[in-house]
Amino acid sequence: MFDDYFTLQLRFAGYYSSVTHISFAAAISSCTNLRRRLNLIGVEGENVWNNLLNFADSNSSDLAAIVDKCVYLHALYSTNSSNSAFGCFSYEPPNIEGVVRIHFLPLNQESSPLSPERIAERRCELKAMFAEIRLLQPNAKVVRGVSWLYNLNAYKRLFPAAFVTAIDEPRFPIHLNGTSTWGQVLDWRQRVKPDIEARIVSELPNMREQAPWEIFPLKALTTHCEIEKFYEHFF
């Protein structure tokens, strides 16, 4: 199912490797979300991930073989449902500055998770998540998000006005090893969007070493506001 998705990411990494003159393995680590998608995060997945990178470096001219390896590992290690207790949403506990990062990852949906008929469900998930944060994370001060989804009104309508008003272009490098940018490539069925794929492929020759994320149709945006705005919004 993810063959096309893995192929696109590996092609992207190949271009990045040629532009930056780093190894193919280093490019895969830097600008794909394969490790997260294959559920090889953390110490538990380190050996398998390193073996995949070594395989990729040794077979860099045989993209199909690397894709097959990724498909095999995905079937073996990945989970088909979100580990989050809050449906499509999850959060990172506050850092030393009290900043809570929120994430959106829809899996196993029967219809678009941002369709009008699903908005109440999404708001319930957010309400439950912030109820837990308020109870268990007293040091939380600020909510921050970084995602391509902040380009979409269907997503923005879930949040407090202060959070939406603060949406802006990031003034820091965008990480490509998560879903904040790569998420736009898949539809809600977890299938590659042909038009997005075509636009990325057409822009590969224009990739810049300093900002490879620029060739994506939708740029990841960032926003933040005081967590009290979320508490006022949901409670």
Protein backbone atom coordinates (compact mmCIF):
# COMPACT_ATOMS: atom_id res chain seq x y z
CA MET A 1 0.00 0.00 0.00
CA PHE A 2 2.85 2.39 0.81
CA ASP A 3 5.07 1.45 -2.12
CA ASP A 4 4.50 4.78 -3.90
CA TYR A 5 5.00 6.73 -0.67
CA PHE A 6 8.29 5.02 0.10
CA THR A 7 9.45 5.39 -3.50
CA LEU A 8 8.78 9.13 -3.51
CA GLN A 9 10.63 9.64 -0.24
CA LEU A 10 13.63 7.64 -1.45
CA ARG A 11 13.74 9.61 -4.70
CA PHE A 12 13.63 12.80 -2.64
CA ALA A 13 16.50 11.52 -0.49
CA GLY A 14 18.47 10.62 -3.61
CA TYR A 15 18.22 14.18 -4.91
CA TYR A 16 19.11 15.58 -1.50
CA SER A 17 22.15 13.30 -1.38
CA SER A 18 23.35 14.57 -4.76
CA VAL A 19 22.74 18.22 -3.86
CA THR A 20 24.45 18.05 -0.47
CA HIS A 21 27.10 15.41 -1.30
CA ILE A 22 26.18 13.36 1.75
CA SER A 23 25.59 9.61 1.75
CA PHE A 24 22.26 8.20 0.65
CA ALA A 25 21.77 6.78 4.14
CA ALA A 26 22.37 10.19 5.74
CA ALA A 27 19.89 11.76 3.33
CA ILE A 28 17.26 9.15 4.19
CA SER A 29 17.72 9.91 7.88
CA SER A 30 17.63 13.66 7.32
CA CYS A 31 14.75 14.21 4.93
CA THR A 32 12.34 11.26 5.04
CA ASN A 33 9.94 10.07 7.72
CA LEU A 34 10.65 6.40 7.02
CA ARG A 35 11.94 5.65 10.47
CA ARG A 36 8.76 6.97 12.06
CA ARG A 37 6.51 5.40 9.42
CA LEU A 38 8.17 2.00 9.90
CA ASN A 39 7.78 2.33 13.68
CA LEU A 40 11.53 2.02 14.29
CA ILE A 41 11.78 4.98 16.67
CA GLY A 42 13.85 4.70 19.82
CA VAL A 43 16.42 2.24 21.07
CA GLU A 44 14.17 -0.70 20.21
CA GLY A 45 14.21 0.09 16.53
CA GLU A 46 17.78 1.31 16.22
CA ASN A 47 19.40 -1.91 14.97
CA VAL A 48 16.74 -2.57 12.37
CA TRP A 49 16.87 1.05 11.20
CA ASN A 50 20.66 1.00 10.88
CA ASN A 51 20.48 -2.25 8.94
CA LEU A 52 18.02 -0.64 6.55
CA LEU A 53 20.30 2.36 6.06
CA ASN A 54 23.27 0.09 5.35
CA PHE A 55 21.16 -1.86 2.87
CA ALA A 56 20.10 1.38 1.19
CA ASP A 57 23.69 2.59 0.87
CA SER A 58 24.79 -0.73 -0.58
CA ASN A 59 21.88 -0.87 -3.04
CA SER A 60 21.45 2.81 -3.88
CA SER A 61 21.13 2.03 -7.59
CA ASP A 62 18.30 -0.46 -6.98
CA LEU A 63 15.47 1.67 -5.63
CA ALA A 64 12.91 -1.11 -6.07
CA ALA A 65 14.86 -3.40 -3.74
CA ILE A 66 14.98 -0.72 -1.05
CA VAL A 67 11.27 -0.07 -1.42
CA ASP A 68 10.56 -3.79 -1.08
CA LYS A 69 12.65 -3.82 2.09
CA CYS A 70 10.66 -0.90 3.49
CA VAL A 71 7.36 -2.57 2.63
CA TYR A 72 8.51 -5.73 4.41
CA LEU A 73 9.58 -3.81 7.51
CA HIS A 74 6.36 -1.82 7.50
CA ALA A 75 4.33 -5.03 7.57
CA LEU A 76 6.55 -6.45 10.29
CA TYR A 77 6.90 -3.52 12.67
CA SER A 78 4.37 -0.82 12.01
CA THR A 79 1.08 -0.56 13.82
CA ASN A 80 -2.08 0.08 11.84
CA SER A 81 -3.72 2.27 14.41
CA SER A 82 -2.67 5.34 16.33
CA ASN A 83 -1.04 4.83 19.72
CA SER A 84 -2.62 8.06 20.89
CA ALA A 85 -5.35 7.96 23.51
CA PHE A 86 -6.93 10.95 21.76
CA GLY A 87 -7.81 9.61 18.33
CA CYS A 88 -6.09 11.68 15.66
CA PHE A 89 -4.28 13.88 18.20
CA SER A 90 -1.29 13.45 20.46
CA TYR A 91 1.03 15.76 22.38
CA GLU A 92 4.54 15.99 23.71
CA PRO A 93 4.84 16.83 27.43
CA PRO A 94 5.99 20.40 28.11
CA ASN A 95 9.67 21.11 27.64
CA ILE A 96 11.73 23.13 30.09
CA GLU A 97 10.06 26.31 28.83
CA GLY A 98 6.57 24.87 29.29
CA VAL A 99 5.89 24.43 25.57
CA VAL A 100 3.53 21.59 24.57
CA ARG A 101 3.79 20.36 20.98
CA ILE A 102 0.61 18.94 19.47
CA HIS A 103 0.41 16.49 16.55
CA PHE A 104 -2.27 15.21 14.18
CA LEU A 105 -2.05 11.76 12.58
CA PRO A 106 -5.27 10.19 11.26
CA LEU A 107 -5.19 6.42 10.82
CA ASN A 108 -7.85 3.83 9.99
CA GLN A 109 -10.45 6.42 9.03
CA GLU A 110 -13.64 5.48 7.20
CA SER A 111 -14.02 9.02 5.85
CA SER A 112 -12.02 12.22 5.78
CA PRO A 113 -11.16 13.07 9.41
CA LEU A 114 -11.59 16.79 8.70
CA SER A 115 -14.93 16.54 6.90
CA PRO A 116 -17.78 18.61 8.41
CA GLU A 117 -19.48 15.53 9.87
CA ARG A 118 -16.28 14.58 11.75
CA ILE A 119 -15.52 17.97 13.29
CA ALA A 120 -17.42 17.28 16.51
CA GLU A 121 -15.41 14.08 16.93
CA ARG A 122 -12.13 15.94 16.45
CA ARG A 123 -13.14 18.60 18.97
CA CYS A 124 -14.00 15.91 21.51
CA GLU A 125 -10.54 14.42 21.03
CA LEU A 126 -8.90 17.79 21.57
CA LYS A 127 -11.04 18.45 24.64
CA ALA A 128 -10.03 15.09 26.14
CA MET A 129 -6.37 15.73 25.38
CA PHE A 130 -6.34 19.16 26.97
CA ALA A 131 -8.25 17.83 29.97
CA GLU A 132 -5.36 15.44 30.54
CA ILE A 133 -2.76 18.15 29.98
CA ARG A 134 -4.49 20.43 32.49
CA LEU A 135 -4.60 17.59 35.02
CA LEU A 136 -1.16 16.02 34.52
CA GLN A 137 1.00 18.81 33.12
CA PRO A 138 0.77 21.79 35.49
CA ASN A 139 3.96 23.27 34.00
CA ALA A 140 2.39 23.63 30.55
CA LYS A 141 2.31 27.28 29.49
CA VAL A 142 2.24 27.43 25.70
CA VAL A 143 0.82 25.25 22.91
CA ARG A 144 2.84 25.05 19.69
CA GLY A 145 2.13 23.39 16.36
CA VAL A 146 4.16 22.98 13.18
CA SER A 147 2.31 21.47 10.22
CA TRP A 148 1.23 21.84 6.61
CA LEU A 149 -2.30 21.44 7.94
CA TYR A 150 -2.37 25.06 9.11
CA ASN A 151 -2.94 25.93 5.45
CA LEU A 152 -6.38 24.29 5.66
CA ASN A 153 -9.48 26.01 7.01
CA ALA A 154 -10.92 22.58 7.83
CA TYR A 155 -8.09 22.11 10.33
CA LYS A 156 -7.84 25.65 11.62
CA ARG A 157 -11.51 25.71 12.67
CA LEU A 158 -10.73 23.21 15.42
CA PHE A 159 -8.63 25.65 17.44
CA PRO A 160 -8.97 28.82 19.55
CA ALA A 161 -8.93 32.10 17.64
CA ALA A 162 -5.65 33.18 19.25
CA PHE A 163 -3.94 30.01 17.99
CA VAL A 164 -5.24 30.54 14.44
CA THR A 165 -4.37 34.25 14.37
CA ALA A 166 -0.76 33.46 15.26
CA ILE A 167 -0.20 31.14 12.25
CA ASP A 168 2.91 32.24 10.39
CA GLU A 169 5.80 31.00 8.29
CA PRO A 170 8.50 29.41 10.45
CA ARG A 171 11.76 31.23 11.00
CA PHE A 172 13.68 28.03 11.59
CA PRO A 173 14.64 24.99 9.48
CA ILE A 174 11.81 22.52 8.87
CA HIS A 175 12.44 18.91 9.86
CA LEU A 176 11.42 16.42 7.19
CA ASN A 177 11.56 13.26 9.32
CA GLY A 178 7.99 13.61 10.58
CA THR A 179 4.56 14.33 9.10
CA SER A 180 4.57 18.14 9.40
CA THR A 181 5.50 18.31 5.70
CA TRP A 182 5.31 14.74 4.37
CA GLY A 183 1.75 14.37 5.63
CA GLN A 184 0.38 16.35 2.69
CA VAL A 185 1.44 13.60 0.29
CA LEU A 186 -1.16 11.11 1.62
CA ASP A 187 -4.94 11.37 1.50
CA TRP A 188 -7.15 10.21 4.37
CA ARG A 189 -7.06 6.67 2.96
CA GLN A 190 -3.26 6.75 3.36
CA ARG A 191 -2.79 6.74 -0.42
CA VAL A 192 -0.39 9.00 -2.30
CA LYS A 193 -2.10 12.00 -3.90
CA PRO A 194 -1.09 11.86 -7.59
CA ASP A 195 -1.15 15.64 -8.08
CA ILE A 196 1.04 16.30 -5.03
CA GLU A 197 3.45 13.56 -6.06
CA ALA A 198 3.70 14.99 -9.59
CA ARG A 199 4.42 18.49 -8.31
CA ILE A 200 7.15 17.29 -5.95
CA VAL A 201 8.80 15.18 -8.64
CA SER A 202 8.73 18.08 -11.09
CA GLU A 203 10.43 20.33 -8.54
CA LEU A 204 13.17 17.90 -7.49
CA PRO A 205 15.75 19.49 -9.84
CA ASN A 206 15.11 22.83 -8.10
CA MET A 207 15.92 21.51 -4.62
CA ARG A 208 18.16 23.77 -2.56
CA GLU A 209 20.58 22.35 -0.01
CA GLN A 210 19.59 24.90 2.63
CA ALA A 211 15.84 24.41 2.27
CA PRO A 212 14.75 21.15 0.62
CA TRP A 213 11.24 21.56 2.02
CA GLU A 214 10.62 24.47 -0.36
CA ILE A 215 9.68 22.14 -3.22
CA PHE A 216 6.56 20.87 -1.43
CA PRO A 217 3.30 22.47 -2.63
CA LEU A 218 2.17 23.36 0.90
CA LYS A 219 4.73 24.71 3.34
CA ALA A 220 4.69 23.72 6.98
CA LEU A 221 3.45 26.64 9.06
CA THR A 222 3.87 27.27 12.76
CA THR A 223 1.71 28.77 15.46
CA HIS A 224 1.51 29.08 19.22
CA CYS A 225 -0.49 30.69 22.00
CA GLU A 226 -0.93 30.51 25.76
CA ILE A 227 -2.42 27.21 26.87
CA GLU A 228 -5.06 29.12 28.84
CA LYS A 229 -6.66 29.99 25.50
CA PHE A 230 -7.23 26.29 24.90
CA TYR A 231 -8.68 25.79 28.36
CA GLU A 232 -11.07 28.71 27.80
CA HIS A 233 -11.99 27.32 24.38
CA PHE A 234 -12.79 23.77 25.50
CA PHE A 235 -13.97 24.11 29.11
